[in-house]
PDB file of C-alpha atoms in Angstrom:
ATOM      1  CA  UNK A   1     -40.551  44.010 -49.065  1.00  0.00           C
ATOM      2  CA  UNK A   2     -42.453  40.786 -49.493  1.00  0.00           C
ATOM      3  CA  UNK A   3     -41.522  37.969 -47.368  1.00  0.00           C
ATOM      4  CA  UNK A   4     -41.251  34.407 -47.975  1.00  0.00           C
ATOM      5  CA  UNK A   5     -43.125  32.041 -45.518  1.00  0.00           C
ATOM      6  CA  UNK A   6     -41.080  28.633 -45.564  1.00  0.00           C
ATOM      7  CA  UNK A   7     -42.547  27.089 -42.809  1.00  0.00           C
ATOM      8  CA  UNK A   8     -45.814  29.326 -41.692  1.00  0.00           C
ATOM      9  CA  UNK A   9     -46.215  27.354 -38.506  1.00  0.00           C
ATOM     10  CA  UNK A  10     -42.550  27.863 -37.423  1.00  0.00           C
ATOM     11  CA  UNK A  11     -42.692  31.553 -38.568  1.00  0.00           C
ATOM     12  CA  UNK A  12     -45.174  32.442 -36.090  1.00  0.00           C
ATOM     13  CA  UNK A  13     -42.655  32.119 -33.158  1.00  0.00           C
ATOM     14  CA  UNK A  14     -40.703  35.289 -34.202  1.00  0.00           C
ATOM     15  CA  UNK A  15     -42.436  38.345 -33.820  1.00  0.00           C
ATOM     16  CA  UNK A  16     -39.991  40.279 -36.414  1.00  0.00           C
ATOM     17  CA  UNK A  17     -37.613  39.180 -39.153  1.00  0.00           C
ATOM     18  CA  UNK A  18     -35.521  41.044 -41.436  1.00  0.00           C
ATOM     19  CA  UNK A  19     -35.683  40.305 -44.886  1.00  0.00           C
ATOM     20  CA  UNK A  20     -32.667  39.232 -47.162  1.00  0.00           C
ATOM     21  CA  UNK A  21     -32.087  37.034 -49.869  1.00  0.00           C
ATOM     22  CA  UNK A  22     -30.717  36.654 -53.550  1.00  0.00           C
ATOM     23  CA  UNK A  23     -28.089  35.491 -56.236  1.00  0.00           C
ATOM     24  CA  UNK A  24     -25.495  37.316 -56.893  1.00  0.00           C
ATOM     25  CA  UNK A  25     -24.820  36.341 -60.793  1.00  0.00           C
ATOM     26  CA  UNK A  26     -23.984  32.541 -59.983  1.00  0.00           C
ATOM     27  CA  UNK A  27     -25.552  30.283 -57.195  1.00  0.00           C
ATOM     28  CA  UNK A  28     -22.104  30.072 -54.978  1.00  0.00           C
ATOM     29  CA  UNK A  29     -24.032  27.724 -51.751  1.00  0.00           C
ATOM     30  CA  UNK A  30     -22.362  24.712 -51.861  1.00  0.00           C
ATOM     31  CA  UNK A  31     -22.291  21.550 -49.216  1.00  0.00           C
ATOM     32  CA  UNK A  32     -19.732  21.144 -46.559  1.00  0.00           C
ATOM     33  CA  UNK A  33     -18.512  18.016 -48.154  1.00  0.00           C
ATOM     34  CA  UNK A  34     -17.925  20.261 -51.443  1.00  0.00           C
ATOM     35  CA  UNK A  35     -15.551  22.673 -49.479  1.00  0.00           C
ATOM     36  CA  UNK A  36     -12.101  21.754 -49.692  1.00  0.00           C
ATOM     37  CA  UNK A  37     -10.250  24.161 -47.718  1.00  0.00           C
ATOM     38  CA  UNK A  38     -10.003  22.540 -44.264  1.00  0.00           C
ATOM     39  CA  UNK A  39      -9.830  25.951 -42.376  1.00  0.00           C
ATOM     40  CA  UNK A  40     -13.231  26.424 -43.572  1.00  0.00           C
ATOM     41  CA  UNK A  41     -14.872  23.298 -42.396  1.00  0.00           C
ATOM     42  CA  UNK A  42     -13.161  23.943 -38.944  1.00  0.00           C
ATOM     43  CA  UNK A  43     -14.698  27.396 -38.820  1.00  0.00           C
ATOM     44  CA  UNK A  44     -18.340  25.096 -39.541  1.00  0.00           C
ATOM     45  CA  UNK A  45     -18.175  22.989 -36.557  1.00  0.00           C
ATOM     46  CA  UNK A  46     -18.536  26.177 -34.951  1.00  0.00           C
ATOM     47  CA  UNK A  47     -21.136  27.881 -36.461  1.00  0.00           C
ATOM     48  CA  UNK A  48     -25.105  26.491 -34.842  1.00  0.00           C
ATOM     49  CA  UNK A  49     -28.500  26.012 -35.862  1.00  0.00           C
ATOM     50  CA  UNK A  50     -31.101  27.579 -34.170  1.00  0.00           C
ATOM     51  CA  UNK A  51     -34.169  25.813 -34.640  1.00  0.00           C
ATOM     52  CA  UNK A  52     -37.145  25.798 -32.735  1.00  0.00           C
ATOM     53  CA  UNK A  53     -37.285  23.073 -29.729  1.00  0.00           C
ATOM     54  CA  UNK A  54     -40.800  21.963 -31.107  1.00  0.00           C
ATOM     55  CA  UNK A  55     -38.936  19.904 -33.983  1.00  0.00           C
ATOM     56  CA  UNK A  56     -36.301  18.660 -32.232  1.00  0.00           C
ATOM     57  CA  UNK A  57     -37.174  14.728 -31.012  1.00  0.00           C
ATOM     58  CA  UNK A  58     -34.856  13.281 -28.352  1.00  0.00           C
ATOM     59  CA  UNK A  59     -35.012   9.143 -28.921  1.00  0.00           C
ATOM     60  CA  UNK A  60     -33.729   6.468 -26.087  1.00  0.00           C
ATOM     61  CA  UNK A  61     -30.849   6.271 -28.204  1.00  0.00           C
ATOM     62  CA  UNK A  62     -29.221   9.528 -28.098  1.00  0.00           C
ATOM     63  CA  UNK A  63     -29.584  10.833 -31.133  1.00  0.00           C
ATOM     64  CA  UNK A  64     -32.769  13.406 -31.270  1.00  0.00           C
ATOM     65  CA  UNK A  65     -34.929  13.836 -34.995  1.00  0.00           C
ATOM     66  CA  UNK A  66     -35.337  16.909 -36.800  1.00  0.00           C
ATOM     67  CA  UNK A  67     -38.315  17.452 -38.405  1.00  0.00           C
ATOM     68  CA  UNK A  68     -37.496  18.995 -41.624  1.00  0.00           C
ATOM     69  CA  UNK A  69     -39.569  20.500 -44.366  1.00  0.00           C
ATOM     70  CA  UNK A  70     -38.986  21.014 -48.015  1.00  0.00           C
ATOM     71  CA  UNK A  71     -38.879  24.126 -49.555  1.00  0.00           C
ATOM     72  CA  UNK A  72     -40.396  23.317 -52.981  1.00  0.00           C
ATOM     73  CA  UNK A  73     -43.306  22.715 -50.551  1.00  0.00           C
ATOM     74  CA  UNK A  74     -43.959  26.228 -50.059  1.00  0.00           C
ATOM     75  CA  UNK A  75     -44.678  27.368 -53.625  1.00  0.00           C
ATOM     76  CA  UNK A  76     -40.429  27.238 -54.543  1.00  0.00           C
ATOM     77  CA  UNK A  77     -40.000  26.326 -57.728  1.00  0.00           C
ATOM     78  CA  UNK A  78     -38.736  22.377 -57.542  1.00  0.00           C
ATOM     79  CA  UNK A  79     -35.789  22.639 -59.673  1.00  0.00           C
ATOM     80  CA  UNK A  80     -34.158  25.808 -57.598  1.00  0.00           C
ATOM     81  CA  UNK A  81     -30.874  24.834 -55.765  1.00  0.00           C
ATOM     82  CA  UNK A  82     -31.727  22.625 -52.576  1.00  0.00           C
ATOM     83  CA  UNK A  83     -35.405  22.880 -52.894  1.00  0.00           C
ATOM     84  CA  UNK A  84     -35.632  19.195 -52.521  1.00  0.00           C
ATOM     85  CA  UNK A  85     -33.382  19.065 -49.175  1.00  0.00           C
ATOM     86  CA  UNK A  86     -35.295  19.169 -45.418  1.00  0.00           C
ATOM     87  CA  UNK A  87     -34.795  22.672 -44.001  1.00  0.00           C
ATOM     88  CA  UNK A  88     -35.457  23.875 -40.210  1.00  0.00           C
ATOM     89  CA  UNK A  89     -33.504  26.483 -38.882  1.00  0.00           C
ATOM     90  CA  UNK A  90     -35.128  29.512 -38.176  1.00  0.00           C
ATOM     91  CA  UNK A  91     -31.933  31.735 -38.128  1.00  0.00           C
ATOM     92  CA  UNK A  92     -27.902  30.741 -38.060  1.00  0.00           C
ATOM     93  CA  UNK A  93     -25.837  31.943 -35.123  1.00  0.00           C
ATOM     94  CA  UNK A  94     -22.016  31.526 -33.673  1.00  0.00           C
ATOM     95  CA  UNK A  95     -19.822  30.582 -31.299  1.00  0.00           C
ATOM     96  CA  UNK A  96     -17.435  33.507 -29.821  1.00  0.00           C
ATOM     97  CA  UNK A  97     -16.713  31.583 -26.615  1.00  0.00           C
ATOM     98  CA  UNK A  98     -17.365  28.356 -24.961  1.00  0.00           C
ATOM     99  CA  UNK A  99     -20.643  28.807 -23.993  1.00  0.00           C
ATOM    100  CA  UNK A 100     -21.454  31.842 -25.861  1.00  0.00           C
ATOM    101  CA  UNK A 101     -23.265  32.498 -28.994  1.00  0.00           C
ATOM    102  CA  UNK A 102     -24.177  35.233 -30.939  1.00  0.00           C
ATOM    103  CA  UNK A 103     -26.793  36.055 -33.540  1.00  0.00           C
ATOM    104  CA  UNK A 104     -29.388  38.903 -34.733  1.00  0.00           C
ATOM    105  CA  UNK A 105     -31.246  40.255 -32.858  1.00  0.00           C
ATOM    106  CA  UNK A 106     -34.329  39.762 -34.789  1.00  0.00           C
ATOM    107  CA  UNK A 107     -33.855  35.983 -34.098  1.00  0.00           C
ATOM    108  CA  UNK A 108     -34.312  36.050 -30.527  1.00  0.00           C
ATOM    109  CA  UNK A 109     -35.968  39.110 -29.374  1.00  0.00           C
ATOM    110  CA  UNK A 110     -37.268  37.892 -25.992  1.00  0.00           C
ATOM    111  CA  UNK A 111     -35.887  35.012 -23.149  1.00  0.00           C
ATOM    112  CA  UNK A 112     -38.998  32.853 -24.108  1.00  0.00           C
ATOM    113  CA  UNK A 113     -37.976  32.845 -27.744  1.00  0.00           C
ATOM    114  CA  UNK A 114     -34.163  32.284 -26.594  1.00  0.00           C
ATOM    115  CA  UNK A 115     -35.918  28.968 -24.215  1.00  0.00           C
ATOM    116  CA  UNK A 116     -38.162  27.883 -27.023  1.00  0.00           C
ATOM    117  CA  UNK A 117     -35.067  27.969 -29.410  1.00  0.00           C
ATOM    118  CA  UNK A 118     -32.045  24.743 -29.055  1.00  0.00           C
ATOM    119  CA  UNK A 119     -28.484  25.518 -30.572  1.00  0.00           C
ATOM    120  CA  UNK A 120     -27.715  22.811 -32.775  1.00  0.00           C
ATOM    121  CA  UNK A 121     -24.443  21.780 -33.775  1.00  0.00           C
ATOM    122  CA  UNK A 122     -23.463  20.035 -36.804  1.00  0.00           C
ATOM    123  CA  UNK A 123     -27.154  20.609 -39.107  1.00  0.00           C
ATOM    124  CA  UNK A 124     -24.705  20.027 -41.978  1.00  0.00           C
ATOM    125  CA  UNK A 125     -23.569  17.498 -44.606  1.00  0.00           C
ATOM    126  CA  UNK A 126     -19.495  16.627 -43.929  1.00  0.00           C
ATOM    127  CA  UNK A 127     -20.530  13.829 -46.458  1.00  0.00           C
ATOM    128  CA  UNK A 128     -23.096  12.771 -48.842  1.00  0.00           C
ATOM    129  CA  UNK A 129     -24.706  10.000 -46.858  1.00  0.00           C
ATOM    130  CA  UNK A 130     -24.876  12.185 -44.073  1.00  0.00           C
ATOM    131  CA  UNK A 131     -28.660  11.799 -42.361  1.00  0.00           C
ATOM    132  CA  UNK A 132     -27.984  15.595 -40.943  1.00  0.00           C
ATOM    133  CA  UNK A 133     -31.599  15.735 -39.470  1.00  0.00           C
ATOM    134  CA  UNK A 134     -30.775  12.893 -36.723  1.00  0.00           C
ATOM    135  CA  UNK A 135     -28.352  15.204 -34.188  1.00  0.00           C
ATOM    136  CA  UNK A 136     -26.101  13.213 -31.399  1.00  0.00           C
ATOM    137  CA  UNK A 137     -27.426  15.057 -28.325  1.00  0.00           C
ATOM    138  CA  UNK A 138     -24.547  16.299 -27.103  1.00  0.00           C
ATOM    139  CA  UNK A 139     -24.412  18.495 -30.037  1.00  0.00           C
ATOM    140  CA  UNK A 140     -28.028  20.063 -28.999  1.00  0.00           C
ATOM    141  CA  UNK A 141     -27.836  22.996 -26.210  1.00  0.00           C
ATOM    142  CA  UNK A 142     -30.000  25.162 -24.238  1.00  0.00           C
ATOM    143  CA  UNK A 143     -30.489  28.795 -23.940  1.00  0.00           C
ATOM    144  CA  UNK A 144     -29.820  29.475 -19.918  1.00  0.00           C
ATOM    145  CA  UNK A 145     -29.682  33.585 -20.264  1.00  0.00           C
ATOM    146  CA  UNK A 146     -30.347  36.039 -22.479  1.00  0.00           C
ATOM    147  CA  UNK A 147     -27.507  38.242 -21.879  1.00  0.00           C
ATOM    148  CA  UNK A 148     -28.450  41.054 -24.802  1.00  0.00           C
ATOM    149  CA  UNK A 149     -30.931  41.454 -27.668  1.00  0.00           C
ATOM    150  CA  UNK A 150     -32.496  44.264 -29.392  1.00  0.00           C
ATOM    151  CA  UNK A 151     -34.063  44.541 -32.768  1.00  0.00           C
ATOM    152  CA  UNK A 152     -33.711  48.431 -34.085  1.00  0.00           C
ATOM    153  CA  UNK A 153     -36.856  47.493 -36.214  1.00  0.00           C
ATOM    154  CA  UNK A 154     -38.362  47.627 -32.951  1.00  0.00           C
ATOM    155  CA  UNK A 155     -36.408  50.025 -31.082  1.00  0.00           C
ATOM    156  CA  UNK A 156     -35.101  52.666 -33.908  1.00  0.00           C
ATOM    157  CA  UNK A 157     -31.723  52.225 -32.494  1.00  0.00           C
ATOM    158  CA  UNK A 158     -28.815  50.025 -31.417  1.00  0.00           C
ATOM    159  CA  UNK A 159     -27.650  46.848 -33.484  1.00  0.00           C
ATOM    160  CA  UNK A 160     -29.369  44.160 -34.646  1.00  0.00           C
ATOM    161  CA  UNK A 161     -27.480  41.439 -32.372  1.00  0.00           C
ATOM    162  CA  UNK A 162     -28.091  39.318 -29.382  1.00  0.00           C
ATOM    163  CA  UNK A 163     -26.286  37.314 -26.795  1.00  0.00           C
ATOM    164  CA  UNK A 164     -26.903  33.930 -25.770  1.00  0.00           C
ATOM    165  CA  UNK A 165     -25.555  32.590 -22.975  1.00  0.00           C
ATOM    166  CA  UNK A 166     -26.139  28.359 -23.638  1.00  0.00           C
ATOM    167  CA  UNK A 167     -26.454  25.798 -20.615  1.00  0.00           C
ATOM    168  CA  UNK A 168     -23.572  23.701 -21.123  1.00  0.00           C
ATOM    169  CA  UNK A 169     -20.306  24.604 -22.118  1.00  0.00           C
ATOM    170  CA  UNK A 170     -19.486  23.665 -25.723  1.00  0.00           C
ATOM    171  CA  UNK A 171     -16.296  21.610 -26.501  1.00  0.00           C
ATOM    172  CA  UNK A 172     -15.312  23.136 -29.629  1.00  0.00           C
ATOM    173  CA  UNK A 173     -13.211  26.344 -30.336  1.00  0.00           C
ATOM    174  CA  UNK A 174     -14.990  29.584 -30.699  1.00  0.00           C
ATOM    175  CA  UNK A 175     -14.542  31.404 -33.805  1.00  0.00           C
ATOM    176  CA  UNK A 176     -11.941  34.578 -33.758  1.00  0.00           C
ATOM    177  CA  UNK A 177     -13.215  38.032 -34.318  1.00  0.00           C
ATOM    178  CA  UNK A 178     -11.131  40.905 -36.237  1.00  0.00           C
ATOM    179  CA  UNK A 179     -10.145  42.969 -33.690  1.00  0.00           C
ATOM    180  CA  UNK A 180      -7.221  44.742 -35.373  1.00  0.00           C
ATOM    181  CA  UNK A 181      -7.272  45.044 -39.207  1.00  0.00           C
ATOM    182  CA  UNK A 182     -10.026  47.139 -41.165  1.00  0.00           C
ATOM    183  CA  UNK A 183     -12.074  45.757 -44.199  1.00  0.00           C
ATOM    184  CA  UNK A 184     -12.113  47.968 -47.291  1.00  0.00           C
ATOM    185  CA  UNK A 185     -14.628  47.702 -50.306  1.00  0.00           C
ATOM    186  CA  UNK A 186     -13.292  44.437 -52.737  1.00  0.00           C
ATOM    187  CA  UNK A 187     -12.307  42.325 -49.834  1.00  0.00           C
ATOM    188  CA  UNK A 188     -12.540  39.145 -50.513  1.00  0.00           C
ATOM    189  CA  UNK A 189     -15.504  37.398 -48.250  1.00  0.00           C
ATOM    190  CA  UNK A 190     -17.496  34.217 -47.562  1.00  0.00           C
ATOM    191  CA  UNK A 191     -20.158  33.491 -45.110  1.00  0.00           C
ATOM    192  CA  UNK A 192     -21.732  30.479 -43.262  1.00  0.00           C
ATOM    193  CA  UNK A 193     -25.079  29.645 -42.285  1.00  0.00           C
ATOM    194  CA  UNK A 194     -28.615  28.094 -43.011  1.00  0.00           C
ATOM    195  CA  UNK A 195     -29.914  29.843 -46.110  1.00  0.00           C
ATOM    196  CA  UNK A 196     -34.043  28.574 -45.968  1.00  0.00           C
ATOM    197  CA  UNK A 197     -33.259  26.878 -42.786  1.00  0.00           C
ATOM    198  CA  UNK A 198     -31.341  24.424 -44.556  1.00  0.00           C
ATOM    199  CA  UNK A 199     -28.372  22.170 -43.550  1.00  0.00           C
ATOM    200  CA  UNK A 200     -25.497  24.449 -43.282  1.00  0.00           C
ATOM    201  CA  UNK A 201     -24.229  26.025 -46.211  1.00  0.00           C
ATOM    202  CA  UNK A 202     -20.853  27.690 -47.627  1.00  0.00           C
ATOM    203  CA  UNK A 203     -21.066  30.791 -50.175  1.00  0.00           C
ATOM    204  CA  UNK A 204     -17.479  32.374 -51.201  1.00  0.00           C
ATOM    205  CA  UNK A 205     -16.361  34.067 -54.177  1.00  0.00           C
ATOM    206  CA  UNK A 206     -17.513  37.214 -52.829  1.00  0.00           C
ATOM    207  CA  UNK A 207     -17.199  40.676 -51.756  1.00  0.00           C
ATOM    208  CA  UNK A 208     -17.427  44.074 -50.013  1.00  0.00           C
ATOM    209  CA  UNK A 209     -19.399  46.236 -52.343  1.00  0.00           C
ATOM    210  CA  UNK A 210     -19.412  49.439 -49.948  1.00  0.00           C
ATOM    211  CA  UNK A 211     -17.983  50.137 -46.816  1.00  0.00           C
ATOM    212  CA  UNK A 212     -21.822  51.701 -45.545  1.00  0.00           C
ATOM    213  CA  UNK A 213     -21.012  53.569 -42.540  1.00  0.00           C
ATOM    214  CA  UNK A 214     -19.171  53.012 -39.220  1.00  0.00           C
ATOM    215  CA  UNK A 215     -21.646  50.274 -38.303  1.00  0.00           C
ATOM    216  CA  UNK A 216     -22.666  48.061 -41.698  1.00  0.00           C
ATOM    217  CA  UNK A 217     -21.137  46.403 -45.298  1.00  0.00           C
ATOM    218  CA  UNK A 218     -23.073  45.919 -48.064  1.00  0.00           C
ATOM    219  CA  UNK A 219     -21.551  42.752 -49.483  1.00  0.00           C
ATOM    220  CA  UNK A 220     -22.619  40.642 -52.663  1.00  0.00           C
ATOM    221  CA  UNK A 221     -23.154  37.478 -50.652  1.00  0.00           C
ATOM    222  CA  UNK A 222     -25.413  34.493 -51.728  1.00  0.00           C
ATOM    223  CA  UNK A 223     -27.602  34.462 -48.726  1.00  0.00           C
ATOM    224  CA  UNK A 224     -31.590  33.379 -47.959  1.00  0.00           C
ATOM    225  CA  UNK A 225     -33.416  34.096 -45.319  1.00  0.00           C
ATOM    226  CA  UNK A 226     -32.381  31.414 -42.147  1.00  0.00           C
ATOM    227  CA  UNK A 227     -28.982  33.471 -43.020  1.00  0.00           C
ATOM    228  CA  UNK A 228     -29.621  36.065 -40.132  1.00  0.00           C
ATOM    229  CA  UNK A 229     -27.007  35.701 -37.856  1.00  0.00           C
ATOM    230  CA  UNK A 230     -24.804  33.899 -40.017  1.00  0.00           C
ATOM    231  CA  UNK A 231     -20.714  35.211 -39.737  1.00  0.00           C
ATOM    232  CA  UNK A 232     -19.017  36.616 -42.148  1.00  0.00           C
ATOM    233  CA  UNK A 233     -15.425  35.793 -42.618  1.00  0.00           C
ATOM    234  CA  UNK A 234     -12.408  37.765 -44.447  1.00  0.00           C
ATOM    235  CA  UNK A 235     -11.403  35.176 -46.523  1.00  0.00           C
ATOM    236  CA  UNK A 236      -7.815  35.967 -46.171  1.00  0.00           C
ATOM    237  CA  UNK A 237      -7.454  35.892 -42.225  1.00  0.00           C
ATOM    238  CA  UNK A 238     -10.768  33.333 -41.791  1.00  0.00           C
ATOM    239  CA  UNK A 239     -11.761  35.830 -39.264  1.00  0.00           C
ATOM    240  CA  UNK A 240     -15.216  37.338 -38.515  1.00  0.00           C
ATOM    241  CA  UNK A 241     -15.691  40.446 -40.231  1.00  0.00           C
ATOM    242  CA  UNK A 242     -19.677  41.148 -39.275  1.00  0.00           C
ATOM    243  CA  UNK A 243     -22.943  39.577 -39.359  1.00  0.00           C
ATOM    244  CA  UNK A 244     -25.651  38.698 -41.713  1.00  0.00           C
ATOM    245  CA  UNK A 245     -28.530  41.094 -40.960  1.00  0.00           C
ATOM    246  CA  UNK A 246     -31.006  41.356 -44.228  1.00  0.00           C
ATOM    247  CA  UNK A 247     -30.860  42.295 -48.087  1.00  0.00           C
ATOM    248  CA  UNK A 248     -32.961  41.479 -51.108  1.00  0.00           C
ATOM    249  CA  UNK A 249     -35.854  40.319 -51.807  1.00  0.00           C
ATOM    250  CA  UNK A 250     -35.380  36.429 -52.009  1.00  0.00           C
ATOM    251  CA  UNK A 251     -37.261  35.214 -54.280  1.00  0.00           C
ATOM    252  CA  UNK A 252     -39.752  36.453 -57.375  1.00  0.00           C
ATOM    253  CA  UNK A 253     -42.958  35.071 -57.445  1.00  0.00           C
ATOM    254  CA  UNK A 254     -44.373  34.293 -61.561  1.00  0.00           C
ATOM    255  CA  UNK A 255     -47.966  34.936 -61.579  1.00  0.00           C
ATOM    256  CA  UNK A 256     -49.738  31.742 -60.958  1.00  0.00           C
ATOM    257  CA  UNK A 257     -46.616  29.532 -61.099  1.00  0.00           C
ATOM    258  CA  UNK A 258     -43.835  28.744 -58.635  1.00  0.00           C
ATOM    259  CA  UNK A 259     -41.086  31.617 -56.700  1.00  0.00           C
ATOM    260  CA  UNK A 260     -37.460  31.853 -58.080  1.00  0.00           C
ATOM    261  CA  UNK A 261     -34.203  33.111 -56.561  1.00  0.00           C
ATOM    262  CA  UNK A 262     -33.733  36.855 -57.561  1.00  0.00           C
ATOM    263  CA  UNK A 263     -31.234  37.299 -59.433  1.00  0.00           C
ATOM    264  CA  UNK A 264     -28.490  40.556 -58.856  1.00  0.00           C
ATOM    265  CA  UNK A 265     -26.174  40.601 -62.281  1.00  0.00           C
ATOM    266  CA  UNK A 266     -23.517  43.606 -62.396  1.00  0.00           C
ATOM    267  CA  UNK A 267     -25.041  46.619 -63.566  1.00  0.00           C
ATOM    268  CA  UNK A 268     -28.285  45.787 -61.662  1.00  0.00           C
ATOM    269  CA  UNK A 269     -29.651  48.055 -58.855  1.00  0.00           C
ATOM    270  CA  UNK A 270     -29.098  45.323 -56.317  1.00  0.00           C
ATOM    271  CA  UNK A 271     -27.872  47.446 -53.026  1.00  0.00           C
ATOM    272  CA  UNK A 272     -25.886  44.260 -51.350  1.00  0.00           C
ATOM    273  CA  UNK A 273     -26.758  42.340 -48.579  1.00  0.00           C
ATOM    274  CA  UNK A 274     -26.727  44.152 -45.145  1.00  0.00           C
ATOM    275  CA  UNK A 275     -23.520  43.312 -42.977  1.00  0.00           C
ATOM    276  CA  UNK A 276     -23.366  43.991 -39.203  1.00  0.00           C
ATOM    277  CA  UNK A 277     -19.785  44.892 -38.683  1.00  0.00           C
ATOM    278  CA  UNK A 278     -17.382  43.315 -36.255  1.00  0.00           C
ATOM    279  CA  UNK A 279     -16.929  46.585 -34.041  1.00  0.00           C
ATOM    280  CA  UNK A 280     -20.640  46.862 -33.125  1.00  0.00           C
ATOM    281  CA  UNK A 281     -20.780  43.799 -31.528  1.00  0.00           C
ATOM    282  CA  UNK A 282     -17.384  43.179 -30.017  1.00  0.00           C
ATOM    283  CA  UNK A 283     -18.746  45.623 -27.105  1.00  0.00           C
ATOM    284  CA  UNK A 284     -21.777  43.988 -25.955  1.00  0.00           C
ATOM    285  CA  UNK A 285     -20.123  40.291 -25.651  1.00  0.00           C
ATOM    286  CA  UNK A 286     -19.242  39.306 -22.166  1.00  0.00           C
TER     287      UNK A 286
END
């Protein structure tokens, strides 16, 4: 599949990423400051940026910079949702404990990618004047272990998923896994995360399009690459029901103009976007 190079200087620090990315029928990101269900924002606070430690500046003042880039800047076509908006995270991952957190494995396939990565909280709009790329640093951690990782692209077997252990303990509540109920195809679903590494995004109004096997959903979920790792939440119990792993293409490229989202309409041959379930990673958290 063709992949979409954001940032090619940033890129170069992951040795493997899984591609996903595309519309299904109407653009459903939306800001946190759009969302009005409160139970979702909650479940945000929660969810971290991984971005790489090169672009995070620590000031005198205790707030650090985030060097963002643009991602009508790389070819995107300026007038496609959030082109114009600074983007940085390399994948999306969450908290399942207090100083756990969890994401792909393709994200952080080695303990010098987990040290050269900081878990950012808050990369997010919870208003419009929000300057989201200048972080309190208390709200910036530290990968201390590497607890699990694999990357079946690499291995031809076990899940996508690792385990980060982070420095510091994190004062906010982890999110709750589904540990007891089982998701069936046209469940209602909703994800967050950093589509194109951008401040953190919400996409609902979607679905479970097949129950795959024992191990992965395919979903209709608006998601981008930066969406690895990203949970995915039954929208009735606001519980995680699996993982963003990959999916579609994300963008088509017009010959000698600028790249567009893909677009998946009903009746297309669109296969979903690739869900880790809940039950494959549940045993390999501490």
């Amino acid at each position: 599949m063709k992949k979409i190079f954001l940032f090619s200087f940033l890129f170069c620090l992951t040795a493997v990423a899984r591609q996903h990315g595309v519309i299904y029928g109407v653009d459903n990101r939306h800001e946190l400051y759009e969302v009005l269900d409160s139970k979702i924002i909650h479940l945000a606070r929660s969810t971290v940026a991984i971005i790489p430690s090169e672009l995070i500046t620590v000031g005198n003042s205790g707030t650090a910079v985030v060097t963002t880039h643009k991602p009508k800047d790389n070819n995107i076509c300026s007038d496609e949702k959030f082109a114009n908006q600074g983007a940085a995270a390399d994948c999306t991952g969450y908290l399942v404990s207090s100083d756990i957190v969890v994401t792909a494995g393709h994200c952080i396939e080695s303990i010098k990618e987990c040290k050269n990565s900081r878990f950012v909280f808050d990369f997010g709009l919870y208003s419009p004047n929000d300057t989201y790329y200048k972080i309190p640093i208390e709200k910036i951690f530290d990968c201390s272990q590497l607890l699990y990782t694999n990357n079946p692209e690499l291995t031809k077997s076990g899940p996508d998923l690792a385990v980060i252990r982070l420095t510091n303990r994190v004062d906010r509540p982890p999110l709750q896994l589904e540990r007891q109920t089982t998701i069936h195809e046209n469940d209602s679903i909703f994800i967050l995360g950093h589509p194109l590494g951008l401040p953190l995004k919400y996409a609902g109004e979607a679905e479970v399009i097949k129950v795959e096997s024992k191990s992965t959903l395919r979903c209709n979920l608006d998601a981008y690459r930066g969406n690895s790792g990203s949970p995915v939440f039954n929208a009735r119990s606001y519980r995680i029901e699996g993982m963003l792993l990959s999916g579609e293409d994300d963008f088509i490229e017009e010959k000698g103009k600028c790249s567009r989202s893909k677009i998946c309409n009903p009746g297309d041959s669109c296969e979903g976007e690739e869900v880790l379930r809940v039950s494959e990673i549940i045993p390999y958290l501490p």
